[in-house]
mmCIF file of C-alpha atoms in Angstrom:
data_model
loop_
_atom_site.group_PDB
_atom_site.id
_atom_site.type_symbol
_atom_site.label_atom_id
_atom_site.label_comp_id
_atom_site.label_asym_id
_atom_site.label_seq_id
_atom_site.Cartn_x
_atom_site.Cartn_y
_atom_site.Cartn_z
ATOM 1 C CA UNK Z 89 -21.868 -51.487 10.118
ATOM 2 C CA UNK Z 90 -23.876 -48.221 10.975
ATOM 3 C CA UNK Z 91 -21.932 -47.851 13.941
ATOM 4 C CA UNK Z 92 -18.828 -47.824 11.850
ATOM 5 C CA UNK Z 93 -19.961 -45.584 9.130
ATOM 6 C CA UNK Z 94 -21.132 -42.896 12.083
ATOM 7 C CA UNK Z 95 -17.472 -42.850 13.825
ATOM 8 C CA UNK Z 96 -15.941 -42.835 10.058
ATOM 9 C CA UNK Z 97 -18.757 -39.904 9.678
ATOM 10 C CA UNK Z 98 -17.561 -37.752 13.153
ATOM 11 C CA UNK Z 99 -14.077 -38.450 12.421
ATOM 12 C CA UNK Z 100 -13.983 -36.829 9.391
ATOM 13 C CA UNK Z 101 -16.246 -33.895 10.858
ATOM 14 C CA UNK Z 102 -13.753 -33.809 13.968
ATOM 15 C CA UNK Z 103 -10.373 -33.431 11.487
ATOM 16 C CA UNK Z 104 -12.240 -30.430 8.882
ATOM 17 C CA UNK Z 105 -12.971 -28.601 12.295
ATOM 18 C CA UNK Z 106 -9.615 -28.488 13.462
ATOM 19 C CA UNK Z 107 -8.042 -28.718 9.957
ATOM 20 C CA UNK Z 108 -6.096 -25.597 9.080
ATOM 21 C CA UNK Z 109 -7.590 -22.762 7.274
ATOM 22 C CA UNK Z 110 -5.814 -21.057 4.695
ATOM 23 C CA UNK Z 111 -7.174 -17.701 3.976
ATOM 24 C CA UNK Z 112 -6.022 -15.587 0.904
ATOM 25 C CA UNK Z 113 -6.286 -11.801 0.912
ATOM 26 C CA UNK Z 114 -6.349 -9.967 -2.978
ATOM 27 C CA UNK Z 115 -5.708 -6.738 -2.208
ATOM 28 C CA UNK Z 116 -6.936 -3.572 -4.654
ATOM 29 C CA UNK Z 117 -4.597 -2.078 -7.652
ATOM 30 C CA UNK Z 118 -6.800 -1.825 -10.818
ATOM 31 C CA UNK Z 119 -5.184 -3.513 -13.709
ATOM 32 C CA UNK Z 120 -2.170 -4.388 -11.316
ATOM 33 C CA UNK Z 121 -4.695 -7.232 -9.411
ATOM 34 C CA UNK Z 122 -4.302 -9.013 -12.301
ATOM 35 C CA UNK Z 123 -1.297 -9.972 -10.841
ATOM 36 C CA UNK Z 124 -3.475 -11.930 -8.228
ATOM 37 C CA UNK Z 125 -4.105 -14.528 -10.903
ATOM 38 C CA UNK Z 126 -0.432 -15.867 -11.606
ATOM 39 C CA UNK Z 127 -0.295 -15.886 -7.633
ATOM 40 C CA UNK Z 128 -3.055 -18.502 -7.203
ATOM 41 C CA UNK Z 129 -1.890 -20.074 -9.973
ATOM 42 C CA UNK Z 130 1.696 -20.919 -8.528
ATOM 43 C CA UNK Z 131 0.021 -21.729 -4.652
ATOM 44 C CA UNK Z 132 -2.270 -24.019 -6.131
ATOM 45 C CA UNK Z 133 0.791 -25.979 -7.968
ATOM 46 C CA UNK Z 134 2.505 -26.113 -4.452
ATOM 47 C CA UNK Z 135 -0.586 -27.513 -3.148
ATOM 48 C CA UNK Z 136 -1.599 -24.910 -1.227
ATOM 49 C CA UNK Z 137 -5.314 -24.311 -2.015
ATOM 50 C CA UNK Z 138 -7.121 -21.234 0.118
ATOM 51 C CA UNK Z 139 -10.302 -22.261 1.859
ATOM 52 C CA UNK Z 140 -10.957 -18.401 2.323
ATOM 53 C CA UNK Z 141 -10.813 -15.409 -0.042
ATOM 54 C CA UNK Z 142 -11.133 -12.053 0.762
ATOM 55 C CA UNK Z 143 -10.860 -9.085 -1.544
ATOM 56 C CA UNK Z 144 -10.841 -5.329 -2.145
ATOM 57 C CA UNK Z 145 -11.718 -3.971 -6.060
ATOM 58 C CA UNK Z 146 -9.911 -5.733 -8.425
ATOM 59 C CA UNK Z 147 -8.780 -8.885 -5.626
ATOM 60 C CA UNK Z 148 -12.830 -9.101 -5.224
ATOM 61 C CA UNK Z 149 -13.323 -9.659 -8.943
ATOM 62 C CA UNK Z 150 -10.481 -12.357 -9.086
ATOM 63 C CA UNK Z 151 -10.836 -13.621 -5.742
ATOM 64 C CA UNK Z 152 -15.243 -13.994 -6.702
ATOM 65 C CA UNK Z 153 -13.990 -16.097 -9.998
ATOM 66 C CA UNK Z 154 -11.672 -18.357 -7.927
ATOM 67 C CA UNK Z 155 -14.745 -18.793 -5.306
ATOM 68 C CA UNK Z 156 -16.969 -19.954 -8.115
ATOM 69 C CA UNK Z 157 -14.529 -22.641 -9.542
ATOM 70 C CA UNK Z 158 -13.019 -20.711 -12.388
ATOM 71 C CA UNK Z 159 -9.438 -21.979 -13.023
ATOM 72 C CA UNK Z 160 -6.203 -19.690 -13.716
ATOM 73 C CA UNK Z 161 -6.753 -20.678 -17.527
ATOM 74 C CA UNK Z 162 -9.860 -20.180 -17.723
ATOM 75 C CA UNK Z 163 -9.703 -16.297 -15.870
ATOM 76 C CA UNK Z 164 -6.973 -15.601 -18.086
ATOM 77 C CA UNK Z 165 -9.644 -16.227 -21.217
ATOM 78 C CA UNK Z 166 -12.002 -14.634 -20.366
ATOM 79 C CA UNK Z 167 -9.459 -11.405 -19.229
ATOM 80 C CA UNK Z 168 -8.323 -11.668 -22.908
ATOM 81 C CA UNK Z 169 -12.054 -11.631 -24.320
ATOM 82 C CA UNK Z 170 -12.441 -8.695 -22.351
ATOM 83 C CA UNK Z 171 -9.381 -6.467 -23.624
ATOM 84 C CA UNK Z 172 -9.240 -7.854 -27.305
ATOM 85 C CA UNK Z 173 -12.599 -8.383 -28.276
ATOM 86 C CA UNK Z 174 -13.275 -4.543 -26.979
ATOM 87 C CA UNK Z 175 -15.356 -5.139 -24.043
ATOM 88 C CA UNK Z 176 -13.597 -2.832 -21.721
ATOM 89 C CA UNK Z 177 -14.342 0.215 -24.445
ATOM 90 C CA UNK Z 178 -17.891 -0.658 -24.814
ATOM 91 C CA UNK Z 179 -18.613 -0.427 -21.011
ATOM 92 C CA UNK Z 180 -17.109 3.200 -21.557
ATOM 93 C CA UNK Z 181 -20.142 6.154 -22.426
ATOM 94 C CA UNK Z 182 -18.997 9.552 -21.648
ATOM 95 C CA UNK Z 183 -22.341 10.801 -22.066
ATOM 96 C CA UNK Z 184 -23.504 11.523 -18.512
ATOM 97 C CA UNK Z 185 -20.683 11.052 -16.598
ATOM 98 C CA UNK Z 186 -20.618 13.256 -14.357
ATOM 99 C CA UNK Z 187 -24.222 13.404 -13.244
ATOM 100 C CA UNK Z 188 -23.802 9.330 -12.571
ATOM 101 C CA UNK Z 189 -20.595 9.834 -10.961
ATOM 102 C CA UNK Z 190 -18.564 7.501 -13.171
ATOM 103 C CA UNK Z 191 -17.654 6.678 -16.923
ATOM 104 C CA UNK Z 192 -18.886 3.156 -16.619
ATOM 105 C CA UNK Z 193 -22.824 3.055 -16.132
ATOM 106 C CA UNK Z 194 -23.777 0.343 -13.048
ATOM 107 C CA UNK Z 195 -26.085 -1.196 -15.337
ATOM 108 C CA UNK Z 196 -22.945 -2.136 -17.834
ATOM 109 C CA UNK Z 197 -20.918 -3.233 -15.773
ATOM 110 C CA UNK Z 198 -23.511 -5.360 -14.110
ATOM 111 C CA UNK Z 199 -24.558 -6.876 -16.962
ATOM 112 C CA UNK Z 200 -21.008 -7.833 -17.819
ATOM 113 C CA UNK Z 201 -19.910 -9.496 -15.119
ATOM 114 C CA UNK Z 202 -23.528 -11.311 -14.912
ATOM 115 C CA UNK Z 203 -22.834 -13.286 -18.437
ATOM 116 C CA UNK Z 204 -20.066 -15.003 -16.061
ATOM 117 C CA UNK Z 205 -21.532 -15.023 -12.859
ATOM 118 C CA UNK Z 206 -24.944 -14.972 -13.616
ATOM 119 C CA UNK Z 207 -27.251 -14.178 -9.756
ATOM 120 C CA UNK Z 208 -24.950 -16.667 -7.912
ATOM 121 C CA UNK Z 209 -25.125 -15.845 -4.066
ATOM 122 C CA UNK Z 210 -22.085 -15.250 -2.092
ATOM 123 C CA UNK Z 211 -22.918 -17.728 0.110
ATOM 124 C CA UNK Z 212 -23.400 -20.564 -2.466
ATOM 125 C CA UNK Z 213 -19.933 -19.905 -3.708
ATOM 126 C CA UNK Z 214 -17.101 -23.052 -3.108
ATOM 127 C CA UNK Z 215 -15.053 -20.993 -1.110
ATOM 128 C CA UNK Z 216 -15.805 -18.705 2.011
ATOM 129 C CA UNK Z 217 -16.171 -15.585 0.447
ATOM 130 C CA UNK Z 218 -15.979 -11.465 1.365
ATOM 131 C CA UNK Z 219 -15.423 -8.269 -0.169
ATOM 132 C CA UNK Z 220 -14.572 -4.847 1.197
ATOM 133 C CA UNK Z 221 -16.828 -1.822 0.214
ATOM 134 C CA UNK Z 222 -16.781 1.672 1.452
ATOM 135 C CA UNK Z 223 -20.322 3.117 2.049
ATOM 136 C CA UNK Z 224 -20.405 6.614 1.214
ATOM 137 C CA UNK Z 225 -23.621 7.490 3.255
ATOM 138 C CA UNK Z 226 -21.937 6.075 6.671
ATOM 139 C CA UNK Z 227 -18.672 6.630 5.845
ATOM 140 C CA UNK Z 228 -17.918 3.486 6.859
ATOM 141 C CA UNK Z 229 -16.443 0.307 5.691
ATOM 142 C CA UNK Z 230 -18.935 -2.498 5.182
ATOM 143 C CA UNK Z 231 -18.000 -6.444 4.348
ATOM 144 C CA UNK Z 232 -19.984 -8.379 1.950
ATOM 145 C CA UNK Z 233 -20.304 -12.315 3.088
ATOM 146 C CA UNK Z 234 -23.549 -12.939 1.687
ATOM 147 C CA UNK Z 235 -25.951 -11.627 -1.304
ATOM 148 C CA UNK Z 236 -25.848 -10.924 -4.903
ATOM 149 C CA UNK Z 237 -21.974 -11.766 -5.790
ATOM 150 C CA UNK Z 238 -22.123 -9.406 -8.827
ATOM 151 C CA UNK Z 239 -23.772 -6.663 -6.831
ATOM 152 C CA UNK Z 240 -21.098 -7.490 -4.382
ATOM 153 C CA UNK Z 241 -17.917 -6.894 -6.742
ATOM 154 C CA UNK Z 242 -18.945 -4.339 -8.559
ATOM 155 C CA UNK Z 243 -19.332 -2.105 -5.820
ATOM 156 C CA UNK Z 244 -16.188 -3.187 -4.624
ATOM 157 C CA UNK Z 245 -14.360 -2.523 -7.747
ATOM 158 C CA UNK Z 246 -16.459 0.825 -8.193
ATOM 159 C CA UNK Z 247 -12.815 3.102 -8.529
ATOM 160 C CA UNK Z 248 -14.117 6.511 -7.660
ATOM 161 C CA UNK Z 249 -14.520 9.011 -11.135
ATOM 162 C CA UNK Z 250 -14.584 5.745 -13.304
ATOM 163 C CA UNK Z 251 -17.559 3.346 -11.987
ATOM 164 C CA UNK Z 252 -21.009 4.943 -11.010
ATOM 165 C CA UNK Z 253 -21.736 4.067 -7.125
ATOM 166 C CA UNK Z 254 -23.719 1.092 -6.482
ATOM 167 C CA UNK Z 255 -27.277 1.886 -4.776
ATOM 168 C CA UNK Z 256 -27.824 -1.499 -2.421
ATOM 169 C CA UNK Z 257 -30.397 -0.813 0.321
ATOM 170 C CA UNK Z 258 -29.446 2.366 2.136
ATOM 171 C CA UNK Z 259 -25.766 2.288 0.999
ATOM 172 C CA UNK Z 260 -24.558 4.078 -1.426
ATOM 173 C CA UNK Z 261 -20.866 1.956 -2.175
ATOM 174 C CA UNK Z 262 -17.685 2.100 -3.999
ATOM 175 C CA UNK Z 263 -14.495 0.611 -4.097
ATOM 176 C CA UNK Z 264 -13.425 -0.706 -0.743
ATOM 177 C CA UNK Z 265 -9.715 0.306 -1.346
ATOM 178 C CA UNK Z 266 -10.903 3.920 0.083
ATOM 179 C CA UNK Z 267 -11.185 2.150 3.667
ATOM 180 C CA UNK Z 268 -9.467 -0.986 3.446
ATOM 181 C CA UNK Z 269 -7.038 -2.240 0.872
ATOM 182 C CA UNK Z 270 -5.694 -5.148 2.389
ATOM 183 C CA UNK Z 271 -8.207 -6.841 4.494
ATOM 184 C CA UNK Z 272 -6.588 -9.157 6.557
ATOM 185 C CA UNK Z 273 -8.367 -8.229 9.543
ATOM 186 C CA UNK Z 274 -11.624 -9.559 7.691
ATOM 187 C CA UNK Z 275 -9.973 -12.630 6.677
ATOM 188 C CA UNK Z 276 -9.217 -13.460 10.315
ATOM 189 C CA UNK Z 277 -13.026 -12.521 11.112
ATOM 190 C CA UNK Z 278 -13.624 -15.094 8.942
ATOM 191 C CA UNK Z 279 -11.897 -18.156 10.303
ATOM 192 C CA UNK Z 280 -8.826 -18.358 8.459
ATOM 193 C CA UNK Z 281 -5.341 -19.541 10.820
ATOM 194 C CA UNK Z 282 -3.217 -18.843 8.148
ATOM 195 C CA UNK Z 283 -3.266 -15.708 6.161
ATOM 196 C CA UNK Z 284 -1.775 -14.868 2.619
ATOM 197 C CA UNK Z 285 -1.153 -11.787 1.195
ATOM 198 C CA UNK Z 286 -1.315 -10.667 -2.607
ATOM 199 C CA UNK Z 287 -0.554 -6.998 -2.661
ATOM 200 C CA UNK Z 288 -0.223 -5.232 -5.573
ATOM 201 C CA UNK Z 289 -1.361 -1.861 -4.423
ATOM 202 C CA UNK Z 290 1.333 1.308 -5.446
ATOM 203 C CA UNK Z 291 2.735 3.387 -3.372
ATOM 204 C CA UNK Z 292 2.479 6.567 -5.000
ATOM 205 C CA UNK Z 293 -1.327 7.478 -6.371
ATOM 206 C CA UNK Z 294 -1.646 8.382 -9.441
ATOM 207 C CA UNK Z 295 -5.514 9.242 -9.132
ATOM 208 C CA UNK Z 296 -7.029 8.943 -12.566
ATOM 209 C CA UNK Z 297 -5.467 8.356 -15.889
ATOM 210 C CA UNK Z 298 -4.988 11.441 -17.837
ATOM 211 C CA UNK Z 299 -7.323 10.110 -20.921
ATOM 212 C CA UNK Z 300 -9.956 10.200 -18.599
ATOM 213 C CA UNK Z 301 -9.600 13.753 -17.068
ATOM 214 C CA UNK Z 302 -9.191 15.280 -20.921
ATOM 215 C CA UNK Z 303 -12.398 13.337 -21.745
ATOM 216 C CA UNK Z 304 -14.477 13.714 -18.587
ATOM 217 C CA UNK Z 305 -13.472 17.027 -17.018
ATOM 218 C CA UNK Z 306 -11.987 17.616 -13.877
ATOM 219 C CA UNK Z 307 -12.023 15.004 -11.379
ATOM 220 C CA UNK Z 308 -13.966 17.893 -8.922
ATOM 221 C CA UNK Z 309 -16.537 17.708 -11.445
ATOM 222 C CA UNK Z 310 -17.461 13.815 -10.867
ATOM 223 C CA UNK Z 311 -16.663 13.442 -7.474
ATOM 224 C CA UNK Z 312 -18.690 16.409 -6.547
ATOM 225 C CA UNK Z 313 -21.566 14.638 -8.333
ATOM 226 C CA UNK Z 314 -21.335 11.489 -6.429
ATOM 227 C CA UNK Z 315 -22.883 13.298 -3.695
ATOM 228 C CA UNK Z 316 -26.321 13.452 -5.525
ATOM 229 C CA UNK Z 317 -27.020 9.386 -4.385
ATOM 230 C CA UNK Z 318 -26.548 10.646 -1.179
ATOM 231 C CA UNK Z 319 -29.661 11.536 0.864
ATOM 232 C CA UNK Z 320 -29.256 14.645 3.447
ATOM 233 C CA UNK Z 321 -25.593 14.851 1.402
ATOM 234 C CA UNK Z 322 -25.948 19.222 2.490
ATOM 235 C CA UNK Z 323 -25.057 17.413 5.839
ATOM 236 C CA UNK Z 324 -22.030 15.459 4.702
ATOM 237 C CA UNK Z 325 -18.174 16.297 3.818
ATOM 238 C CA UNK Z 326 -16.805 17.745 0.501
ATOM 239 C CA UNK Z 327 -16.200 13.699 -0.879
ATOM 240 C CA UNK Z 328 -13.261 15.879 -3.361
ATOM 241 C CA UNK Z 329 -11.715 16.770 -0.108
ATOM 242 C CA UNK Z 330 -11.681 14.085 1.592
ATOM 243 C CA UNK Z 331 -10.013 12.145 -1.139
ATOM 244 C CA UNK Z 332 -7.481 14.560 -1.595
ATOM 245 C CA UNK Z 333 -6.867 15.057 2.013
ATOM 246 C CA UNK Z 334 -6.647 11.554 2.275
ATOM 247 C CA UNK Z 335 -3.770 11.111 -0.583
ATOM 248 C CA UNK Z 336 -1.512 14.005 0.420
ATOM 249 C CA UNK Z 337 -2.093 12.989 4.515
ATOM 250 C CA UNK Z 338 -2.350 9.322 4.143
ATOM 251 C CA UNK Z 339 -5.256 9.529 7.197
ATOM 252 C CA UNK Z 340 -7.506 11.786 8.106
ATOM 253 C CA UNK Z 341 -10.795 12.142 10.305
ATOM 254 C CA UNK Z 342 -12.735 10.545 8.220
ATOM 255 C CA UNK Z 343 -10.706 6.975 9.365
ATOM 256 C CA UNK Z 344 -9.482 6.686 5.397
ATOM 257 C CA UNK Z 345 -6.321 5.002 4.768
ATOM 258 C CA UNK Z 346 -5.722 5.748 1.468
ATOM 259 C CA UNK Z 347 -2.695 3.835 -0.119
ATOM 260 C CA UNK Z 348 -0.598 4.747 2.344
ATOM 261 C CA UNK Z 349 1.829 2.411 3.738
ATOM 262 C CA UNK Z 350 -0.030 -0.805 3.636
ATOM 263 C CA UNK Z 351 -0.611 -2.626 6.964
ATOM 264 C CA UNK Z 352 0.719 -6.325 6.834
ATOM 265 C CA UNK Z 353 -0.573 -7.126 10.535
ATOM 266 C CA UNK Z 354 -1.850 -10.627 11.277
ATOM 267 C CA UNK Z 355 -0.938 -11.660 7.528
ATOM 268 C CA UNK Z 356 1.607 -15.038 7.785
ATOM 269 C CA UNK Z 357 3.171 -14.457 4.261
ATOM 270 C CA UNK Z 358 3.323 -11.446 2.027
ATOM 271 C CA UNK Z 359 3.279 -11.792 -1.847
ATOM 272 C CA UNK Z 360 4.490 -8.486 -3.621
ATOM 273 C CA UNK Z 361 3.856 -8.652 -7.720
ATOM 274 C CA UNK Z 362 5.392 -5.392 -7.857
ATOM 275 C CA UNK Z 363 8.471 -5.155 -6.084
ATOM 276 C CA UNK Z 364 10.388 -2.062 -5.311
ATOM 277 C CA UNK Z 365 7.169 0.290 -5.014
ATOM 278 C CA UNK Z 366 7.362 0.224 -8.983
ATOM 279 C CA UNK Z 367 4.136 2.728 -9.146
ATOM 280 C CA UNK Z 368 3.246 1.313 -13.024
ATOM 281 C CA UNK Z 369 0.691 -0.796 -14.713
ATOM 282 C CA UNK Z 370 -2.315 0.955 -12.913
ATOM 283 C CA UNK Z 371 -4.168 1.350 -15.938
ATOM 284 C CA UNK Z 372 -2.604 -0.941 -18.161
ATOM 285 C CA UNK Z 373 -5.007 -3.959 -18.651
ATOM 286 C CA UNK Z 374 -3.547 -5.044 -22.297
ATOM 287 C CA UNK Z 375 -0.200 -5.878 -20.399
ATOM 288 C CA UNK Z 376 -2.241 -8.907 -18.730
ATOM 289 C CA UNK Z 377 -0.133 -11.497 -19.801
ATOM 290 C CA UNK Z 378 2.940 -9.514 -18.368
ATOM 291 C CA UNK Z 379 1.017 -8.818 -15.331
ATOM 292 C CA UNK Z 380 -0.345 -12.311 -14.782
ATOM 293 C CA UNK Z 381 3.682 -13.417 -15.125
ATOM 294 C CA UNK Z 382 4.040 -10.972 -12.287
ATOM 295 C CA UNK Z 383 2.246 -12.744 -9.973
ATOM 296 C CA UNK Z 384 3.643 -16.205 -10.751
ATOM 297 C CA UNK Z 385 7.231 -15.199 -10.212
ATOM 298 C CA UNK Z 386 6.558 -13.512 -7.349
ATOM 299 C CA UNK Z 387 5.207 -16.379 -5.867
ATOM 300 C CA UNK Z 388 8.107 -18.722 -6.614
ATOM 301 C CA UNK Z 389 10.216 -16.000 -4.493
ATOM 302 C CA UNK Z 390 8.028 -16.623 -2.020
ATOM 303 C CA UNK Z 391 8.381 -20.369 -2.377
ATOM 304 C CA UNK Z 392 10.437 -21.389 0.679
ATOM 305 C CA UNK Z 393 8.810 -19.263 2.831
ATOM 306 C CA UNK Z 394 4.962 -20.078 2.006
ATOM 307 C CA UNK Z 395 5.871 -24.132 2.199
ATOM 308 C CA UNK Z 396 7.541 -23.693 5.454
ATOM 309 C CA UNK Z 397 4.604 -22.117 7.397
ATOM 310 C CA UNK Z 398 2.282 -24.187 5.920
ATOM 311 C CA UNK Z 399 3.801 -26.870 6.978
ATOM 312 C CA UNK Z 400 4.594 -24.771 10.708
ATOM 313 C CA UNK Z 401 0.837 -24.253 10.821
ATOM 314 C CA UNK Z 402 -0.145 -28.096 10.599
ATOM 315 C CA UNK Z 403 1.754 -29.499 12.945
#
């Protein structure tokens, strides 16, 4: 009997380590990543179920609640609490913006997302889990696979002008988007055999809303002032111009690849909310139910396609 239960025991280690891995990539797009929801939604009623997710700003927030077992329904609920009970304008104090860098104050924010998340580690989520952050100190990109998850996401989500920096160690981080919108690459790094895409980046940047610049100031004003978290900063680049370098040259020095065109390399299927390059929705958050419906229909088109190299990729 033990000798049976130990080969029943290796068999079923032998088939998980050869077992496909699906990995799902969430890329960045601010109120557009809602879209990312309807798409899991849709692959999880063709039975395709991610063992990996990897995501940039918003696709880290949504890809982090997947990871720690919240459903579609139950992301969509707490996405409407958010909006309607006026949680997204309480996070909001103009007071000190630009000094911190941002409109939302790190401490908000963190709080927030901790009333859902509470100090779960990244590595005690379901799912294998990253994020992409860009460190402002190294100028480099930096992945998250382990550590605080809410530490994790908010950095990653930490859109430039709007959410203060996030201080962790050395690093001095916001959203990963700057560096890496679509991390595929890390996905790979990760394991995953099969790689799916949600993008529902824009082609053409709008930078920040114009509410925000009439409020704020200029967007010189807080970008200048994220270099205050930055030690020796006398010794680093004008942040402003690298940004705006960045957006009118799609690449610069610097490595940034600012939403230019976005690099599908090594991904199996491509999900596009947003087809067309329709540059809308950035900002609008009380469309989620539209946005969510987005993602869903998009990944019917993508129906045929997704169940044939699934199916390809476990032979």
């Amino acid at each position: 009997m033990k000798k049976f239960l130990f080969l029943v025991v290796i068999s079923v280690i032998f088939v998980q380590s050869f077992a496909t891995k699906i990995g799902l990539v969430l890329s960045g797009g601010a109120a557009r990543g809602l879209a990312h929801i309807g798409v899991i939604e849709k692959l999880i009623e063709l039975g395709i179920e991610p063992d990996i997710i990897v995501g940039t700003s918003m696709g880290a927030i949504v890809g982090a609640a997947y990871a720690s077992g919240f459903n579609t329904e139950q992301m969509l609920a707490l996405v409407r609490i958010f909006i309607e009970d006026g949680a997204l304008e309480s996070l909001v104090e103009l007071s000190g913006a630009t000094e911190r860098g941002g409109i939302v104050p790190h401490e908000k924010i963190d709080e927030y997302f901790r009333t859902f998340f509470g100090n779960t580690k990244i590595e005690d989520l379901k799912l294998t889990y990253a994020c992409v952050v860009y460190d402002m100190v190294s100028k480099k990109e930096v992945v998250l696979k382990s550590g605080d998850l809410v530490d994790a996401i908010t950095a990653s989500s930490a859109f430039p002008g709007v959410f203060e920096p996030v201080k962790i160690n050395d690093m001095v981080l916001i959203d990963g988007g700057i560096k890496n919108n679509i991390p595929i690459d890390v996905a790979k790094n990760l394991g995953a055999d099969l790689i799916i895409v949600s993008d529902v980046s824009q082609k053409n940047f709008s930078y920040l809303p114009r509410w925000y610049i009439e409020s704020v100031g200029t967007i010189e004003e807080t970008v200048r002032n994220f270099l205050k978290f930055i030690p020796e900063r006398e010794k680093l680049p004008n942040l402003l111009g690298v940004l705006l370098e960045s957006i009118e040259n799609k690449t610069d020095d610097y490595g940034l690849n600012l939403l230019g065109l976005p690099d599908y390399a090594g991904a199996d299927v491509v999900i596009r909310p947003y087809p067309d390059d329709k540059d809308k929705y950035l900002w609008d958050f009380y469309e989620y139910d539209l946005l969510y419906f987005y993602g869903v229909i998009a990944t019917e088109r993508e129906k045929k396609v997704l169940l044939e190299v699934v199916k390809n990729e476990e032979r």
